[in-house]
Amino acid sequence: MSDMDIVLTLVFSIVMLLFMSYPAMKVSEWLEERFSLDPDRHALRVIALTILFSLMIGLFLRYA
């Protein structure tokens, strides 16, 4: 993987951060209900899922 591939993936991912926040909130709420997770960690879960989803979409856009 070259440096340009990494840069393009991150550029695509940064654009998707805003759009992936809503699905991350819904998935986090579902995880709390399904697995009885601590609601105090909701914000941390949403941030982590948002970054994960954005990177996944960025990789998809780069290599699709």
PDB file of C-alpha atoms in Angstrom:
ATOM      1  CA  MET A   1       0.000   0.000   0.000  1.00  0.00           C
ATOM      2  CA  SER A   2       1.562   3.271  -1.074  1.00  0.00           C
ATOM      3  CA  ASP A   3       1.427   6.594   0.716  1.00  0.00           C
ATOM      4  CA  MET A   4      -0.995   7.950  -1.872  1.00  0.00           C
ATOM      5  CA  ASP A   5      -3.444   5.089  -1.179  1.00  0.00           C
ATOM      6  CA  ILE A   6      -3.398   5.927   2.524  1.00  0.00           C
ATOM      7  CA  VAL A   7      -3.925   9.641   1.880  1.00  0.00           C
ATOM      8  CA  LEU A   8      -6.829   9.030  -0.499  1.00  0.00           C
ATOM      9  CA  THR A   9      -8.472   6.619   1.932  1.00  0.00           C
ATOM     10  CA  LEU A  10      -8.210   9.184   4.741  1.00  0.00           C
ATOM     11  CA  VAL A  11      -9.588  11.959   2.519  1.00  0.00           C
ATOM     12  CA  PHE A  12     -12.607   9.841   1.620  1.00  0.00           C
ATOM     13  CA  SER A  13     -13.029   8.887   5.286  1.00  0.00           C
ATOM     14  CA  ILE A  14     -12.947  12.469   6.568  1.00  0.00           C
ATOM     15  CA  VAL A  15     -15.782  13.404   4.239  1.00  0.00           C
ATOM     16  CA  MET A  16     -17.855  10.482   5.540  1.00  0.00           C
ATOM     17  CA  LEU A  17     -17.414  11.318   9.257  1.00  0.00           C
ATOM     18  CA  LEU A  18     -20.495  13.550   9.289  1.00  0.00           C
ATOM     19  CA  PHE A  19     -22.694  11.060   7.460  1.00  0.00           C
ATOM     20  CA  MET A  20     -21.679   8.052   9.571  1.00  0.00           C
ATOM     21  CA  SER A  21     -22.567   9.640  12.926  1.00  0.00           C
ATOM     22  CA  TYR A  22     -26.274   8.768  12.683  1.00  0.00           C
ATOM     23  CA  PRO A  23     -25.746   5.061  11.902  1.00  0.00           C
ATOM     24  CA  ALA A  24     -23.166   4.923  14.707  1.00  0.00           C
ATOM     25  CA  MET A  25     -25.703   6.342  17.178  1.00  0.00           C
ATOM     26  CA  LYS A  26     -28.308   3.795  16.129  1.00  0.00           C
ATOM     27  CA  VAL A  27     -25.866   0.876  16.337  1.00  0.00           C
ATOM     28  CA  SER A  28     -24.679   2.044  19.749  1.00  0.00           C
ATOM     29  CA  GLU A  29     -28.257   2.232  21.026  1.00  0.00           C
ATOM     30  CA  TRP A  30     -28.961  -1.234  19.632  1.00  0.00           C
ATOM     31  CA  LEU A  31     -25.826  -2.630  21.305  1.00  0.00           C
ATOM     32  CA  GLU A  32     -26.877  -1.116  24.646  1.00  0.00           C
ATOM     33  CA  GLU A  33     -30.301  -2.717  24.436  1.00  0.00           C
ATOM     34  CA  ARG A  34     -29.133  -6.068  23.092  1.00  0.00           C
ATOM     35  CA  PHE A  35     -26.134  -6.695  25.346  1.00  0.00           C
ATOM     36  CA  SER A  36     -27.041  -4.573  28.411  1.00  0.00           C
ATOM     37  CA  LEU A  37     -23.996  -2.334  28.013  1.00  0.00           C
ATOM     38  CA  ASP A  38     -23.246   0.602  30.280  1.00  0.00           C
ATOM     39  CA  PRO A  39     -24.937   3.775  28.958  1.00  0.00           C
ATOM     40  CA  ASP A  40     -22.141   5.910  30.466  1.00  0.00           C
ATOM     41  CA  ARG A  41     -19.887   4.785  27.603  1.00  0.00           C
ATOM     42  CA  HIS A  42     -22.419   5.705  24.895  1.00  0.00           C
ATOM     43  CA  ALA A  43     -20.476   8.731  23.609  1.00  0.00           C
ATOM     44  CA  LEU A  44     -17.216   6.792  23.413  1.00  0.00           C
ATOM     45  CA  ARG A  45     -18.938   3.966  21.517  1.00  0.00           C
ATOM     46  CA  VAL A  46     -20.517   6.422  19.078  1.00  0.00           C
ATOM     47  CA  ILE A  47     -17.178   8.116  18.366  1.00  0.00           C
ATOM     48  CA  ALA A  48     -15.389   4.795  17.870  1.00  0.00           C
ATOM     49  CA  LEU A  49     -18.132   3.432  15.608  1.00  0.00           C
ATOM     50  CA  THR A  50     -18.234   6.664  13.598  1.00  0.00           C
ATOM     51  CA  ILE A  51     -14.504   6.457  12.930  1.00  0.00           C
ATOM     52  CA  LEU A  52     -14.723   2.739  12.126  1.00  0.00           C
ATOM     53  CA  PHE A  53     -17.647   3.178   9.728  1.00  0.00           C
ATOM     54  CA  SER A  54     -15.959   6.149   8.040  1.00  0.00           C
ATOM     55  CA  LEU A  55     -12.749   4.212   7.498  1.00  0.00           C
ATOM     56  CA  MET A  56     -14.696   1.265   6.093  1.00  0.00           C
ATOM     57  CA  ILE A  57     -16.553   3.514   3.632  1.00  0.00           C
ATOM     58  CA  GLY A  58     -13.303   5.304   2.749  1.00  0.00           C
ATOM     59  CA  LEU A  59     -11.639   1.988   1.956  1.00  0.00           C
ATOM     60  CA  PHE A  60     -14.635   0.930  -0.097  1.00  0.00           C
ATOM     61  CA  LEU A  61     -14.631   4.180  -2.086  1.00  0.00           C
ATOM     62  CA  ARG A  62     -10.889   3.969  -2.679  1.00  0.00           C
ATOM     63  CA  TYR A  63     -10.785   0.379  -3.933  1.00  0.00           C
ATOM     64  CA  ALA A  64     -14.232  -0.057  -5.520  1.00  0.00           C
TER      65      ALA A  64
END
